[in-house]
PDB file of C-alpha atoms in Angstrom:
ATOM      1  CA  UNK A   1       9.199  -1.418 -30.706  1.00 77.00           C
ATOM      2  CA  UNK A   2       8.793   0.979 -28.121  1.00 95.00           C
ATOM      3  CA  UNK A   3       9.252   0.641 -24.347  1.00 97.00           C
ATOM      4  CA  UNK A   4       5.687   0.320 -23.705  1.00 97.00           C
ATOM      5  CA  UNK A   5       4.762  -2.274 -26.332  1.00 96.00           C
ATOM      6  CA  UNK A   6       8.128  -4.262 -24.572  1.00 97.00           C
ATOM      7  CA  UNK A   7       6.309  -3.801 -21.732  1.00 97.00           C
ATOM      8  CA  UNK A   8       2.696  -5.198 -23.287  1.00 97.00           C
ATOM      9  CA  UNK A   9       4.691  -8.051 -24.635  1.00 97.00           C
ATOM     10  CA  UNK A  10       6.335  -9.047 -21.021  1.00 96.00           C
ATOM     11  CA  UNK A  11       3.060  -8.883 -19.715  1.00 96.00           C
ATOM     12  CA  UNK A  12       1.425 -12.186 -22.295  1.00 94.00           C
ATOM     13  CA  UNK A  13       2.934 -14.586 -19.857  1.00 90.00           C
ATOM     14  CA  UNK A  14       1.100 -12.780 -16.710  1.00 95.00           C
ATOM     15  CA  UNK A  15      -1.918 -14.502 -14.603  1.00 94.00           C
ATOM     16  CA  UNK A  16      -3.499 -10.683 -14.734  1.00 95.00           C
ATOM     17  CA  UNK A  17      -7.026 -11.167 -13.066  1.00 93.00           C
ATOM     18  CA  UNK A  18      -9.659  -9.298 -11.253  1.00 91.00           C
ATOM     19  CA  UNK A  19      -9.179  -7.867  -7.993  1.00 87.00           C
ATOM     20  CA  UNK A  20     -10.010 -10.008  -5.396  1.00 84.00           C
ATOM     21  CA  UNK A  21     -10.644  -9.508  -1.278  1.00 86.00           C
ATOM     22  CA  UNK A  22      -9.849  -6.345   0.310  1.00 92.00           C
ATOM     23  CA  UNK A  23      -9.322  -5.433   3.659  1.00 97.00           C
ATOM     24  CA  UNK A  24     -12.522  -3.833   5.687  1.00 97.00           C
ATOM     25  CA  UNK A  25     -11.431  -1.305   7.289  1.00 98.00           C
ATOM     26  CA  UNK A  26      -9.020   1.589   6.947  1.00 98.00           C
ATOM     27  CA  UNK A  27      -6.650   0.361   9.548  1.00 99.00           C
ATOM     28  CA  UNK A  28      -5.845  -2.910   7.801  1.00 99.00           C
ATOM     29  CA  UNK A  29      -4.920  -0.424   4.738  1.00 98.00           C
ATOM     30  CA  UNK A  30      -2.850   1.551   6.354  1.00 99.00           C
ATOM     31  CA  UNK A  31      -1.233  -1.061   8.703  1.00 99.00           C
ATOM     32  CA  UNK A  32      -0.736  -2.805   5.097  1.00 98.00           C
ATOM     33  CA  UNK A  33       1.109   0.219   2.978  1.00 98.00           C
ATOM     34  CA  UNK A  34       3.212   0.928   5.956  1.00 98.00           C
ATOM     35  CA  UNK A  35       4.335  -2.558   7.167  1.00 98.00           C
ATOM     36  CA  UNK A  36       4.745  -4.045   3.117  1.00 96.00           C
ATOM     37  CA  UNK A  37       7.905  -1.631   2.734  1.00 94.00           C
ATOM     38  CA  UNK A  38      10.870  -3.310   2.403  1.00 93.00           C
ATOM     39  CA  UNK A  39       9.722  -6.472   4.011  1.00 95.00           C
ATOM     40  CA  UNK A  40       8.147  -9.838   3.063  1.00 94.00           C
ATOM     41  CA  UNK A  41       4.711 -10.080   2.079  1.00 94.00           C
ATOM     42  CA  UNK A  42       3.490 -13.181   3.689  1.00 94.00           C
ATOM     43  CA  UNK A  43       5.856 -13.552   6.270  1.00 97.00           C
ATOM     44  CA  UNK A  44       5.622 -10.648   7.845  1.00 98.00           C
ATOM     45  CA  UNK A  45       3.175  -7.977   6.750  1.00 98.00           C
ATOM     46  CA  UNK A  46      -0.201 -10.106   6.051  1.00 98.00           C
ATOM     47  CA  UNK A  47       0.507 -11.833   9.541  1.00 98.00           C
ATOM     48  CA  UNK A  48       0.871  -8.099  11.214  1.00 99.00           C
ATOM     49  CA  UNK A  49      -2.189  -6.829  10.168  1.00 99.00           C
ATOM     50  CA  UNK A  50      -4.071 -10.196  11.051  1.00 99.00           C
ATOM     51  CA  UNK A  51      -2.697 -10.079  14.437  1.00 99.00           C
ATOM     52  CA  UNK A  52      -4.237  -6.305  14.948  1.00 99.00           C
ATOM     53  CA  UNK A  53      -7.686  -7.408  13.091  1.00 98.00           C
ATOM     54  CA  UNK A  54      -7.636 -10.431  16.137  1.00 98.00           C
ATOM     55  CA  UNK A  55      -6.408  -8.415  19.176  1.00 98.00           C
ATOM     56  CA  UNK A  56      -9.069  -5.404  18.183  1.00 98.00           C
ATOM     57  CA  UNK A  57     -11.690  -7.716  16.786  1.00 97.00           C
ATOM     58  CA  UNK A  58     -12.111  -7.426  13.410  1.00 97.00           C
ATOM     59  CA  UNK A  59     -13.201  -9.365  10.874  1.00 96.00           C
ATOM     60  CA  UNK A  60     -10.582  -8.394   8.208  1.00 96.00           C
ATOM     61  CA  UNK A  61     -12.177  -9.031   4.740  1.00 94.00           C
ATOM     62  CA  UNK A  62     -15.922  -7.896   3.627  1.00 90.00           C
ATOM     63  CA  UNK A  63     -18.773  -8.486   4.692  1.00 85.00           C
ATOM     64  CA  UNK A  64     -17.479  -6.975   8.078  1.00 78.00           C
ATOM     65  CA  UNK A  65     -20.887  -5.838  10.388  1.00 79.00           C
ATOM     66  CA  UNK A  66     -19.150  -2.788  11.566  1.00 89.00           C
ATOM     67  CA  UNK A  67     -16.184  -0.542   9.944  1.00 95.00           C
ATOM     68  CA  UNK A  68     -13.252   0.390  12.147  1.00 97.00           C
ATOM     69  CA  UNK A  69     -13.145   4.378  12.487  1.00 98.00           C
ATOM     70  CA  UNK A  70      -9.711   5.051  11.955  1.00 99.00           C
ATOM     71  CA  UNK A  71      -9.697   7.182  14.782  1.00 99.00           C
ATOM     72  CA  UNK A  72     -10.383   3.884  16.862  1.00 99.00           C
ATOM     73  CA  UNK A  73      -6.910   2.677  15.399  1.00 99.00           C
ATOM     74  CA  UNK A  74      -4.713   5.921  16.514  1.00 99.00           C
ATOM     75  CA  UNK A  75      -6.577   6.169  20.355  1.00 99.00           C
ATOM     76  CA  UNK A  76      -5.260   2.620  20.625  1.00 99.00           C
ATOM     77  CA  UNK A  77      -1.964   3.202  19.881  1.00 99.00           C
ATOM     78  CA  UNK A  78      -1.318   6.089  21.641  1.00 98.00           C
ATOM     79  CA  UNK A  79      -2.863   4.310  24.224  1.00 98.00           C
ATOM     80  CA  UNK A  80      -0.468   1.102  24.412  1.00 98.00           C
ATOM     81  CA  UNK A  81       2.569   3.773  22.688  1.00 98.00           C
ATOM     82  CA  UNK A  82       3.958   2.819  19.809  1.00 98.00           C
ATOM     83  CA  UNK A  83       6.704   0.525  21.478  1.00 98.00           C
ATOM     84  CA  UNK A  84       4.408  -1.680  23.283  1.00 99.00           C
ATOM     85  CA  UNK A  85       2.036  -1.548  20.459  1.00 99.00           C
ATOM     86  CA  UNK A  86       5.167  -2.527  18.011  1.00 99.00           C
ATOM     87  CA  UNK A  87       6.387  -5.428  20.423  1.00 98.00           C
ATOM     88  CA  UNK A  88       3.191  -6.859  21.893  1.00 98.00           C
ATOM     89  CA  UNK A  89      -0.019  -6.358  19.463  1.00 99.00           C
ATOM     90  CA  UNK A  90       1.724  -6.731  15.880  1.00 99.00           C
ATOM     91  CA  UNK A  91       4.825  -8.419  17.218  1.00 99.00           C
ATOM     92  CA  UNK A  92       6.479  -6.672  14.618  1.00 98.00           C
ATOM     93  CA  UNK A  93       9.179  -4.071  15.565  1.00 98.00           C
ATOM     94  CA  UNK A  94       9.916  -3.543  11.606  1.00 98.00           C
ATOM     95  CA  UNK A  95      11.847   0.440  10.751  1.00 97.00           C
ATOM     96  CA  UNK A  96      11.077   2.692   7.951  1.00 97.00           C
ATOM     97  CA  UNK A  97      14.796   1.882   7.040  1.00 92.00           C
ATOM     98  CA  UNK A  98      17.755   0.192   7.877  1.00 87.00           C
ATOM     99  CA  UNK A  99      18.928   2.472  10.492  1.00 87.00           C
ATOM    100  CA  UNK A 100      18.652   1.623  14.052  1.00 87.00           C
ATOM    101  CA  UNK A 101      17.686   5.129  15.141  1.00 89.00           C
ATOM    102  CA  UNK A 102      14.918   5.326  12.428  1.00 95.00           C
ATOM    103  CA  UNK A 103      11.278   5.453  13.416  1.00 97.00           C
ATOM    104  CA  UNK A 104       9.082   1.980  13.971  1.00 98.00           C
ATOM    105  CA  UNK A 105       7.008   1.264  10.793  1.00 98.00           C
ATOM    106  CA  UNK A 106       4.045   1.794  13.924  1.00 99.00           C
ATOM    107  CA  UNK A 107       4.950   5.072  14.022  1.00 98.00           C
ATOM    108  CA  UNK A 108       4.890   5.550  10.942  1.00 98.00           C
ATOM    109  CA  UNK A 109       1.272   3.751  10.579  1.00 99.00           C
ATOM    110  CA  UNK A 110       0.072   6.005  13.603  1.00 99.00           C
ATOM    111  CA  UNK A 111       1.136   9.419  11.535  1.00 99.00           C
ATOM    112  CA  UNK A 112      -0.544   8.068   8.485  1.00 99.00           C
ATOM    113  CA  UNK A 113      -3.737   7.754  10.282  1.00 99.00           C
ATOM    114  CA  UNK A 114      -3.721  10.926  12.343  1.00 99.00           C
ATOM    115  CA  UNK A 115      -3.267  12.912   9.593  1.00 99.00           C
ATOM    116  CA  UNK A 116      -6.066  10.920   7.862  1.00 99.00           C
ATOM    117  CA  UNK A 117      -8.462  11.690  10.789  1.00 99.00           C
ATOM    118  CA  UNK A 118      -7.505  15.268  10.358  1.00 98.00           C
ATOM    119  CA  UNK A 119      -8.843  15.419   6.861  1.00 98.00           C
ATOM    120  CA  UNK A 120     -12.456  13.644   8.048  1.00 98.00           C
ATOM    121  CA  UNK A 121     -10.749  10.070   6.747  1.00 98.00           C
ATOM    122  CA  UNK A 122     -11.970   7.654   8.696  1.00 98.00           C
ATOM    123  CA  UNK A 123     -13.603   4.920   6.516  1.00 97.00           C
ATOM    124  CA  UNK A 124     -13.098   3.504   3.193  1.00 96.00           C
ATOM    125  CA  UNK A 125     -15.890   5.416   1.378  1.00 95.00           C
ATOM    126  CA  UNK A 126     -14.408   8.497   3.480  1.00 97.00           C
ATOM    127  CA  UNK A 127     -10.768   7.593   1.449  1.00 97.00           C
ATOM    128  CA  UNK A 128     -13.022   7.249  -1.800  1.00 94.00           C
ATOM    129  CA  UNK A 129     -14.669  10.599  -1.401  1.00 95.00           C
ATOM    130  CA  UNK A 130     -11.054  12.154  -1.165  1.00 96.00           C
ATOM    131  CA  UNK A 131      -9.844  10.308  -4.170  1.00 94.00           C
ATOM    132  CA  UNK A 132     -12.738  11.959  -5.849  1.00 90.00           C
ATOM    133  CA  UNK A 133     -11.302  15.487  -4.771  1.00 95.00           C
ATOM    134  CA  UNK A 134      -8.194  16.487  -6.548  1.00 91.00           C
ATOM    135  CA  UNK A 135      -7.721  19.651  -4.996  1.00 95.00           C
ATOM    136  CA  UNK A 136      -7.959  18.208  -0.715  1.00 95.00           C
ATOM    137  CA  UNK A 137      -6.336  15.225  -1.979  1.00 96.00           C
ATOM    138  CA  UNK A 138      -2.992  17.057  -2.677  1.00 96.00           C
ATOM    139  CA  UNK A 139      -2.888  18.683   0.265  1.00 97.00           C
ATOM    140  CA  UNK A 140      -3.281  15.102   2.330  1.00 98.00           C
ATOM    141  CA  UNK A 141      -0.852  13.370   0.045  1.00 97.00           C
ATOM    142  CA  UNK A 142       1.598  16.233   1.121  1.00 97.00           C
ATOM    143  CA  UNK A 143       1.017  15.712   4.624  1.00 98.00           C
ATOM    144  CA  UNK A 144       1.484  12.030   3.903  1.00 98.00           C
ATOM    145  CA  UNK A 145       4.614  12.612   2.151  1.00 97.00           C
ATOM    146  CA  UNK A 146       5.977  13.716   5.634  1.00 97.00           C
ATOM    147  CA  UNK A 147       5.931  11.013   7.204  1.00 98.00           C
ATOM    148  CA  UNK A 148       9.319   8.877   7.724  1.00 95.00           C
ATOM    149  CA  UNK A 149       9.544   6.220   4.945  1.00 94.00           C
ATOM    150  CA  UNK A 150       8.283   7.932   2.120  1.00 94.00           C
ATOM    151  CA  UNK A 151      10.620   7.201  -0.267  1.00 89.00           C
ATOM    152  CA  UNK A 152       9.598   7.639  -3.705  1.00 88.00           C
ATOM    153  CA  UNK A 153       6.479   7.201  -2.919  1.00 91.00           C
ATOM    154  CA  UNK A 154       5.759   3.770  -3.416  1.00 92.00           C
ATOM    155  CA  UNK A 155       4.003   3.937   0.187  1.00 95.00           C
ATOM    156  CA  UNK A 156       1.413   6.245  -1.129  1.00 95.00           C
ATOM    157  CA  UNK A 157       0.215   5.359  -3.833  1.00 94.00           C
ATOM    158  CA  UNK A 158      -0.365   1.470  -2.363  1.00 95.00           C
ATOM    159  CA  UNK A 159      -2.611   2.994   0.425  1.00 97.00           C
ATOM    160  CA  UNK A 160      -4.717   4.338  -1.822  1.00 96.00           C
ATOM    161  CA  UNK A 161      -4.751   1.219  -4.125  1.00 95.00           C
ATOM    162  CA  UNK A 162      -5.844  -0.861  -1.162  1.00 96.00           C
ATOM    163  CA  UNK A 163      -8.589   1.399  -0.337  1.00 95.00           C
ATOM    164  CA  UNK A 164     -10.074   0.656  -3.926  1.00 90.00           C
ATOM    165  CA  UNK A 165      -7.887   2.893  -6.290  1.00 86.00           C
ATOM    166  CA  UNK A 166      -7.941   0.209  -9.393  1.00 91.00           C
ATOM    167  CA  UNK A 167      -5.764   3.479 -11.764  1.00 90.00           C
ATOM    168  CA  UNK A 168      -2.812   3.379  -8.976  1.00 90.00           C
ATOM    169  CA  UNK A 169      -0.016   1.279  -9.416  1.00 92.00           C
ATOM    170  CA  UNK A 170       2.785   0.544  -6.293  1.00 91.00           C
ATOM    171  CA  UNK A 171       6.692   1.173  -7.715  1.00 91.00           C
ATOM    172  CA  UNK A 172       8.733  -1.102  -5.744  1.00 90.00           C
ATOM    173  CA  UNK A 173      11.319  -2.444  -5.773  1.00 91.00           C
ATOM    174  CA  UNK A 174       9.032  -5.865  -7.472  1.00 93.00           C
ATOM    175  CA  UNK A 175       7.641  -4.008 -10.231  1.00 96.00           C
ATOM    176  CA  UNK A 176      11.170  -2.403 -11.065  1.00 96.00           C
ATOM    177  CA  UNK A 177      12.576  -5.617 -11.010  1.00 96.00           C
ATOM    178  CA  UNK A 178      10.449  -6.579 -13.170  1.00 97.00           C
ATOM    179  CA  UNK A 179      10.538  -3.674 -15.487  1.00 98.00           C
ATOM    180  CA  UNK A 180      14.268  -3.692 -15.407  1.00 97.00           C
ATOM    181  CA  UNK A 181      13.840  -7.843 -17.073  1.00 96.00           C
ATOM    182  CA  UNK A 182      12.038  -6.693 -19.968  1.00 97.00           C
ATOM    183  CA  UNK A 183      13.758  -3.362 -20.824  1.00 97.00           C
ATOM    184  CA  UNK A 184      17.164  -4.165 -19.993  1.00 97.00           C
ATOM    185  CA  UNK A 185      18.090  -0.986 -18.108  1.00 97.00           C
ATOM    186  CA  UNK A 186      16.921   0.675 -14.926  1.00 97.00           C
ATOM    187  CA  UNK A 187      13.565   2.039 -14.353  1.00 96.00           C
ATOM    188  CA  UNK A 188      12.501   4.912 -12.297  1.00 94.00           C
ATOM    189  CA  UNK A 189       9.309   4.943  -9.791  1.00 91.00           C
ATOM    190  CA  UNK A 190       8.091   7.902 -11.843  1.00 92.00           C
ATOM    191  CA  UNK A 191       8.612   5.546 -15.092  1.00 96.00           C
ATOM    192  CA  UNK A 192       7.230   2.293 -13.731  1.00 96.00           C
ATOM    193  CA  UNK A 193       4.169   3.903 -13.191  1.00 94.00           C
ATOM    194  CA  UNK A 194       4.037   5.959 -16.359  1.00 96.00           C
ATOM    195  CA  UNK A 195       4.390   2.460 -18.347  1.00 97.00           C
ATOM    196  CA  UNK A 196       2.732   0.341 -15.948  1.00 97.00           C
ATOM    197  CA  UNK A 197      -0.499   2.544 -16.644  1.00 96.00           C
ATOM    198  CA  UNK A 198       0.042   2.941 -20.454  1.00 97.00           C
ATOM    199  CA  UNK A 199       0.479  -0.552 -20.940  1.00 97.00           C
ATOM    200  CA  UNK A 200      -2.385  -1.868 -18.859  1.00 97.00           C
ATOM    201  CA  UNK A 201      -4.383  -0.038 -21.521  1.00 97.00           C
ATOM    202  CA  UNK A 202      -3.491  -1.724 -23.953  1.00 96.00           C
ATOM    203  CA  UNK A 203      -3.281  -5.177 -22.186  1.00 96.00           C
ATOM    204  CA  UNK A 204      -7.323  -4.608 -21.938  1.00 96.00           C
ATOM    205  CA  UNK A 205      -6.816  -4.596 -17.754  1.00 96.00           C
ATOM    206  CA  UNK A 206      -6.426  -2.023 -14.806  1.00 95.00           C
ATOM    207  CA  UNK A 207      -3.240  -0.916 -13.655  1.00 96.00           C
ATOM    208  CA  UNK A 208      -3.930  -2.227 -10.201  1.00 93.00           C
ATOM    209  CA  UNK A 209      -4.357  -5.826 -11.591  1.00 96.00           C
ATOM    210  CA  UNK A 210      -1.274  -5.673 -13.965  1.00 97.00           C
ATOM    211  CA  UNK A 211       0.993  -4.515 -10.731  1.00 95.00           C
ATOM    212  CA  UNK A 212      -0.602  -6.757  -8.995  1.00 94.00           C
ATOM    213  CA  UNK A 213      -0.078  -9.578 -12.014  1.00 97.00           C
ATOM    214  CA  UNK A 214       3.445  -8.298 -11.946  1.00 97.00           C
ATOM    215  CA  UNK A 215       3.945  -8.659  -8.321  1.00 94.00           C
ATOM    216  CA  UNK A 216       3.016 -12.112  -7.954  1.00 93.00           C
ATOM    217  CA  UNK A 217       5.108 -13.107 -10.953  1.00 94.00           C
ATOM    218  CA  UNK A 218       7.933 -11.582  -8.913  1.00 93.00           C
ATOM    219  CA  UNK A 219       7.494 -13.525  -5.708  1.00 86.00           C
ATOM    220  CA  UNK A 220       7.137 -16.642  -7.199  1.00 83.00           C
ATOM    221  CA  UNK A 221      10.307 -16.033  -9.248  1.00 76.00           C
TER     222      UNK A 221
END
């Protein structure tokens, strides 16, 4: 059997279902790849980006009346600075790793979103039309990849799942975990999403909901 029919066969046990909500506006996306690295879903990173939607007024989840321009998001931080803004709006002071000199995941946020502006991304079907074109989108995602906290790229690729990207799939450290279970031996990013993707075919899903089927396995575990 190979590796991606062990994967197929780990997957039977899954609750693999439809997307559900998404977040409204660009800022909750971003706010959400930045602030989900290395930190606790529910504790922590759902709670941040419900404490911006309330302090800037937002109604978080579709039907909103009126989208965010993401160039709203990055005036207001500069505008509190990303300490105050850290410590006072998202009471979350979170860095983009375990070093006490490295940036604030709010810095981190505020770079994803200038350079997003920069490229004419400010809304969600502004983030769609760029997924639709290869050749700009590799030059953002190269930008992107500049900012602290990229890693292996995990970061990335969830931003663009939460904007609506259903073929994307989020390496962490929860899907290669999981991945690790089922093929006994450690699993690359670049792997994870190689198999992730070639087994959601064949599972009859998208890769978004078999991450996501795999990352709520992993929580509750």
């Amino acid at each position: 059997m190979d590796e991606v029919a062990r994967v197929v066969v780990g997957a039977i046990g899954l609750a693999v279902e439809p997307r559900g909500r998404r977040w409204a506006h660009m800022s909750l996306c971003v706010l959400d790849a930045v602030f989900s690295i290395n930190a606790d879903y529910d504790r922590h990173t759902a709670p941040t980006c419900h404490r911006y939607a309330t302090w800037a007024g937002l109604t978080p989840y579709p039907p909103a009346t009126d989208e965010q321009p993401l160039s709203d998001f990055v005036t207001r931080v500069r505008t509190a600075g990303v300490e105050a803004f850290s410590a006072e709006v998202l009471l979350n002071r979170q860095r983009t790793r375990a070093h006490r000199g490295a940036p604030r995941k709010t810095e981190a946020a505020l770079g994803y979103a200038e350079i997003l502006t920069s490229h004419g991304v400010n809304t969600l079907a502004d983030a769609d039309a760029l997924l639709a074109d290869t050749d700009r989108l590799v030059r953002v995602e190269r930008h992107l990849a500049g900012i602290p906290g990229h890693g292996s790229g995990a970061r990335l690729a969830y931003l663009w799942m939460l904007v609506g990207a259903d073929d994307r799939i989020k390496p962490d450290r929860m899907i290669l975990r999981w991945l690790q279970g089922v093929l006994h031996r450690p699993v690359t990013a670049s792997e994870a999403t190689r198999l992730v993707k070639e087994a959601a075919t064949q599972v009859g899903c998208t890769p978004w909901e078999l991450d996501h089927a795999i990352w709520n396995a992993q929580r509750k575990a």
